[in-house]
XYZ file of C-alpha atoms in Angstrom:
343
model
C -0.102 0.023 0.045
C 2.725 2.331 0.978
C 4.585 1.756 -2.210
C 1.612 2.254 -4.470
C 0.714 5.446 -2.680
C 4.229 6.789 -3.176
C 4.259 6.256 -6.916
C 4.601 9.628 -8.777
C 1.192 9.237 -10.426
C -0.489 8.583 -7.164
C -0.340 10.729 -4.041
C 2.468 13.038 -5.384
C 0.220 13.648 -8.531
C -2.743 14.432 -6.504
C -0.661 16.964 -4.434
C 0.770 18.358 -7.559
C -2.670 18.874 -9.302
C -4.929 20.104 -6.352
C -2.664 20.489 -3.316
C -5.425 19.716 -0.693
C -4.422 20.533 2.977
C -6.207 17.223 4.181
C -6.348 13.926 2.575
C -8.551 10.771 3.350
C -7.903 7.180 2.423
C -10.853 4.954 2.879
C -10.796 1.667 4.961
C -7.250 1.986 6.343
C -8.309 2.354 9.821
C -11.671 0.639 9.467
C -10.160 -2.957 8.662
C -8.677 -4.588 11.499
C -4.902 -5.800 11.431
C -4.515 -8.416 9.029
C -2.169 -11.643 8.915
C -0.657 -13.389 5.988
C 0.880 -16.917 6.250
C 2.309 -17.062 2.756
C 6.063 -17.723 3.324
C 6.791 -15.591 0.253
C 5.538 -12.433 2.067
C 4.536 -13.068 5.685
C 2.701 -10.537 7.863
C 1.781 -10.294 11.366
C -0.766 -8.167 12.764
C 1.515 -5.932 14.499
C 3.479 -5.513 11.190
C 0.191 -4.752 9.232
C -0.654 -1.930 11.935
C 2.979 -0.613 11.552
C 2.720 -0.370 7.755
C -0.699 1.242 7.957
C 0.682 3.851 10.415
C 3.590 4.536 7.926
C 1.018 4.986 5.008
C -0.856 7.637 7.320
C 2.284 9.363 8.180
C 3.297 9.646 4.547
C -0.017 11.108 3.600
C 0.141 13.419 6.547
C 3.679 14.563 5.541
C 2.527 15.267 2.039
C -0.759 16.953 2.566
C -0.661 18.359 6.195
C -3.690 16.655 7.687
C -4.895 12.984 7.197
C -7.960 10.950 8.143
C -9.481 7.513 7.402
C -12.613 5.557 7.966
C -13.809 4.563 11.456
C -11.029 4.876 14.023
C -8.378 2.961 16.018
C -6.591 3.927 19.183
C -3.374 3.002 17.504
C -4.116 5.637 14.696
C -4.375 8.592 16.953
C -0.772 9.615 16.716
C -0.920 9.226 13.030
C -4.063 11.159 12.037
C -6.394 14.178 12.675
C -9.685 12.956 11.450
C -11.728 9.762 12.157
C -14.939 9.322 9.843
C -17.581 7.118 11.188
C -16.872 6.882 14.808
C -19.774 9.002 16.060
C -22.592 7.278 14.172
C -23.395 5.335 11.022
C -26.464 6.013 8.900
C -28.039 7.940 11.820
C -27.492 5.179 14.364
C -25.287 5.653 17.446
C -22.031 3.827 17.505
C -22.779 1.575 14.440
C -26.277 0.606 16.052
C -25.028 -2.122 18.127
C -28.204 -2.639 19.842
C -27.482 -1.587 23.360
C -31.282 -1.267 24.222
C -31.811 -4.994 23.179
C -29.113 -5.950 25.775
C -30.762 -3.707 28.452
C -27.492 -1.766 28.183
C -26.630 1.936 27.989
C -23.729 3.325 25.974
C -21.550 5.893 27.880
C -19.386 8.253 26.094
C -16.078 6.597 27.317
C -14.255 7.545 23.966
C -14.997 11.202 24.538
C -13.783 10.977 28.255
C -10.347 9.923 27.070
C -9.802 11.130 23.447
C -12.256 13.994 22.971
C -9.350 16.439 22.548
C -7.365 14.229 20.248
C -9.236 13.703 17.175
C -11.908 15.496 15.014
C -14.569 12.680 14.719
C -17.459 12.475 12.163
C -20.202 9.931 11.480
C -20.720 8.406 7.997
C -23.343 7.131 5.476
C -26.735 8.503 4.743
C -28.651 9.995 7.689
C -32.179 11.007 6.628
C -32.954 14.411 8.354
C -36.337 12.963 9.065
C -34.843 10.383 11.229
C -31.967 12.327 12.597
C -33.246 13.756 15.731
C -31.658 11.294 18.077
C -28.411 11.427 16.186
C -28.376 15.256 16.508
C -28.925 14.950 20.180
C -26.094 12.602 20.618
C -23.859 14.870 18.621
C -24.933 17.740 20.937
C -24.164 15.656 24.003
C -20.820 14.650 22.662
C -19.960 18.065 21.259
C -19.269 16.774 17.801
C -19.875 18.329 14.336
C -22.409 16.533 12.229
C -22.068 15.017 8.762
C -24.463 15.742 5.995
C -24.956 12.912 3.643
C -27.735 13.208 1.192
C -29.808 10.241 -0.176
C -31.622 9.653 -3.470
C -34.437 12.145 -3.982
C -33.613 14.473 -1.205
C -33.307 18.117 -1.764
C -32.689 17.699 -5.532
C -32.363 21.223 -6.625
C -29.177 22.740 -7.676
C -28.468 25.687 -5.263
C -26.366 27.603 -7.806
C -29.008 27.320 -10.501
C -32.355 27.176 -8.939
C -34.149 28.193 -5.699
C -36.980 26.745 -4.142
C -39.752 28.857 -5.797
C -42.919 27.623 -3.869
C -42.775 30.650 -1.289
C -44.638 28.389 1.144
C -42.361 27.156 3.937
C -44.577 24.314 5.091
C -45.315 22.979 1.504
C -41.408 23.110 0.760
C -40.535 21.157 3.920
C -43.302 18.627 3.189
C -42.196 18.112 -0.317
C -38.975 16.654 1.029
C -40.328 14.955 3.953
C -39.012 17.393 6.378
C -41.872 18.440 8.795
C -41.853 19.386 12.349
C -43.860 16.089 13.260
C -41.028 13.977 11.910
C -37.953 16.127 12.147
C -37.472 18.608 14.972
C -34.170 20.228 13.762
C -35.644 20.783 10.321
C -38.334 23.228 11.772
C -38.165 26.679 10.578
C -41.463 28.204 11.673
C -40.949 31.743 12.645
C -37.142 31.478 12.310
C -34.153 32.076 10.146
C -34.868 29.600 7.375
C -38.760 30.111 7.205
C -39.737 29.554 3.606
C -36.672 27.751 2.669
C -36.076 24.231 1.579
C -36.332 21.736 4.656
C -32.761 20.319 4.086
C -31.473 24.119 4.165
C -33.268 24.634 7.641
C -31.868 21.325 8.875
C -28.247 22.287 8.047
C -28.533 25.895 9.353
C -30.155 24.882 12.630
C -27.739 22.036 13.503
C -24.574 23.799 12.342
C -25.443 26.920 14.325
C -25.581 24.851 17.275
C -22.848 22.110 16.715
C -20.248 24.269 15.027
C -19.644 26.876 17.958
C -20.040 23.964 20.485
C -17.271 21.992 18.868
C -15.105 25.065 18.623
C -15.410 25.603 22.249
C -14.708 22.019 23.329
C -12.352 20.648 20.581
C -9.330 21.006 22.622
C -10.527 19.717 25.932
C -11.641 16.319 27.376
C -15.023 15.295 28.608
C -14.501 15.776 32.445
C -17.865 14.814 33.713
C -20.872 12.708 32.636
C -24.008 12.248 34.565
C -27.563 10.849 34.483
C -29.994 13.456 35.822
C -33.038 11.272 36.012
C -33.572 7.550 37.191
C -34.627 6.509 33.787
C -31.324 7.934 32.293
C -33.179 10.048 29.738
C -31.816 13.448 30.922
C -28.046 13.411 30.443
C -25.300 16.004 31.143
C -21.769 16.139 30.015
C -19.064 18.762 30.899
C -16.044 19.646 28.888
C -13.021 21.321 30.543
C -12.790 22.582 34.006
C -13.225 25.681 36.035
C -14.507 29.004 34.506
C -13.837 27.723 31.001
C -15.867 24.595 31.002
C -18.799 23.950 28.821
C -21.912 22.155 30.220
C -24.429 20.398 27.959
C -27.701 18.742 28.902
C -29.850 16.786 26.534
C -33.248 15.128 26.954
C -33.471 11.754 25.109
C -36.797 10.737 26.778
C -40.346 11.144 25.519
C -41.416 13.115 28.532
C -40.541 16.731 29.245
C -37.353 17.161 31.460
C -37.182 19.970 34.093
C -34.226 21.259 35.892
C -32.338 24.590 36.591
C -29.488 25.876 34.766
C -27.166 28.822 35.337
C -28.146 30.952 32.401
C -31.760 29.477 31.614
C -32.987 29.318 35.262
C -35.811 26.847 35.540
C -35.968 25.065 32.292
C -38.373 22.769 30.365
C -36.724 20.494 27.770
C -38.983 18.533 25.240
C -37.630 15.272 23.746
C -34.308 15.929 22.044
C -34.304 19.360 23.692
C -30.798 20.663 25.033
C -29.241 23.429 26.695
C -25.612 24.504 26.257
C -23.675 26.924 28.428
C -20.095 27.918 27.940
C -18.137 31.222 28.638
C -18.747 32.725 25.168
C -21.533 30.523 23.697
C -25.066 29.410 24.882
C -27.859 27.546 22.879
C -31.109 25.826 23.626
C -34.067 24.063 22.303
C -36.547 24.333 25.028
C -40.254 24.896 26.116
C -39.002 27.323 28.764
C -35.723 29.395 29.176
C -35.083 32.345 31.333
C -38.638 32.948 32.355
C -39.867 32.810 28.734
C -42.420 29.958 27.747
C -42.153 28.707 24.273
C -45.075 26.265 23.942
C -43.812 23.741 21.231
C -40.369 24.894 21.762
C -37.948 27.334 20.324
C -34.200 27.160 19.192
C -31.754 29.902 19.876
C -28.068 30.493 20.029
C -26.139 33.175 21.628
C -22.618 34.077 20.851
C -20.300 36.771 22.142
C -19.434 39.030 19.192
C -16.761 41.077 20.813
C -14.314 38.391 22.137
C -15.461 38.614 25.750
C -17.268 36.159 27.909
C -21.022 36.174 27.744
C -21.334 37.667 31.181
C -19.113 40.562 30.136
C -19.950 40.981 26.531
C -21.283 44.205 25.180
C -22.320 42.834 21.774
C -24.189 39.633 21.301
C -25.139 37.783 18.096
C -28.516 35.830 18.446
C -29.621 33.309 15.987
C -33.232 32.097 16.144
C -34.020 28.768 14.437
C -37.759 28.371 15.008
C -40.453 28.876 17.536
C -41.577 32.146 19.148
C -39.167 35.052 18.549
C -38.952 36.484 21.989
C -35.718 35.765 24.250
C -34.632 37.257 27.376
C -31.119 38.050 28.194
C -30.239 39.298 31.730
C -33.156 41.665 32.634
C -34.162 42.541 29.123
C -36.504 40.963 26.665
C -35.617 40.958 22.866
C -37.456 39.964 19.685
C -35.284 38.115 17.257
C -37.025 37.041 14.002
C -34.056 35.480 12.243
C -30.681 36.876 13.398
C -29.539 39.917 15.069
C -26.526 41.584 16.734
C -27.655 43.345 19.900
C -25.739 46.154 21.786
C -25.694 45.980 25.582
C -25.102 48.974 27.893
């Protein structure tokens, strides 16, 4: 493999033609160590791992960053990106069926290696079936992957806009309705009237992008079940004043608790709250004394480089639901997105 990759017409030619800053080789990390018993070219499992590591190192030296499919502990020092370790086809952890075993999966990987590798899922995840997967990505502070399937959002964005003008009809035409996909909602929010997949990408990235930026270089330092049925779960990344706390409700019943910024909160199923020094977000029925009925999605970011508690300028994004949001002692109305100045 290494000799083939080093041929002038292979990786060196890719580098010459396109100079990407990151390169991905499929299956290298996905396939376990192999053995060969042919006396002409014997290979032990340890030797196979060593050669795969050298292949990764070569690609890394050539392009700068390297990644491969799935992920291996031995591969951590030889790569920056694992693809497929946070979920497969919308299922958590390859869908190993923990529930059928009366078991619960804990984020042990994140406890040890969250700060070591950028991790994504893989394979098509229909947005109308992605609520649980998105909730898991919020809990684990990982960016989502957007793989389209046949027949979904078929228009070409650079040639054709969704011309219906009716947000509900546009979402329904692609199967993205609030009843089947929470995070594709856009009623009253930023993407209202747009294609449902656009709303799904916008809503999720506005949450997961800043969350991952805040936590990418720290470990998961605390994991806790807040209810006896283990539906309300909490993760904490980092320590002290720079920590980021995340609470997600995986259960069908509303979850109630109190948070530092949100006060007495109510989270619907798949609802969450994120609180970090410079970023906060929630999907909730109640936050900071404001009731949201079927729920609302907001994110709040410091826009002047200061902590939220000291910021004089905040950028507020509104994904869906009622537009009112309270910050400190004042209530604001944010239809789509606004930067507000504080005294």
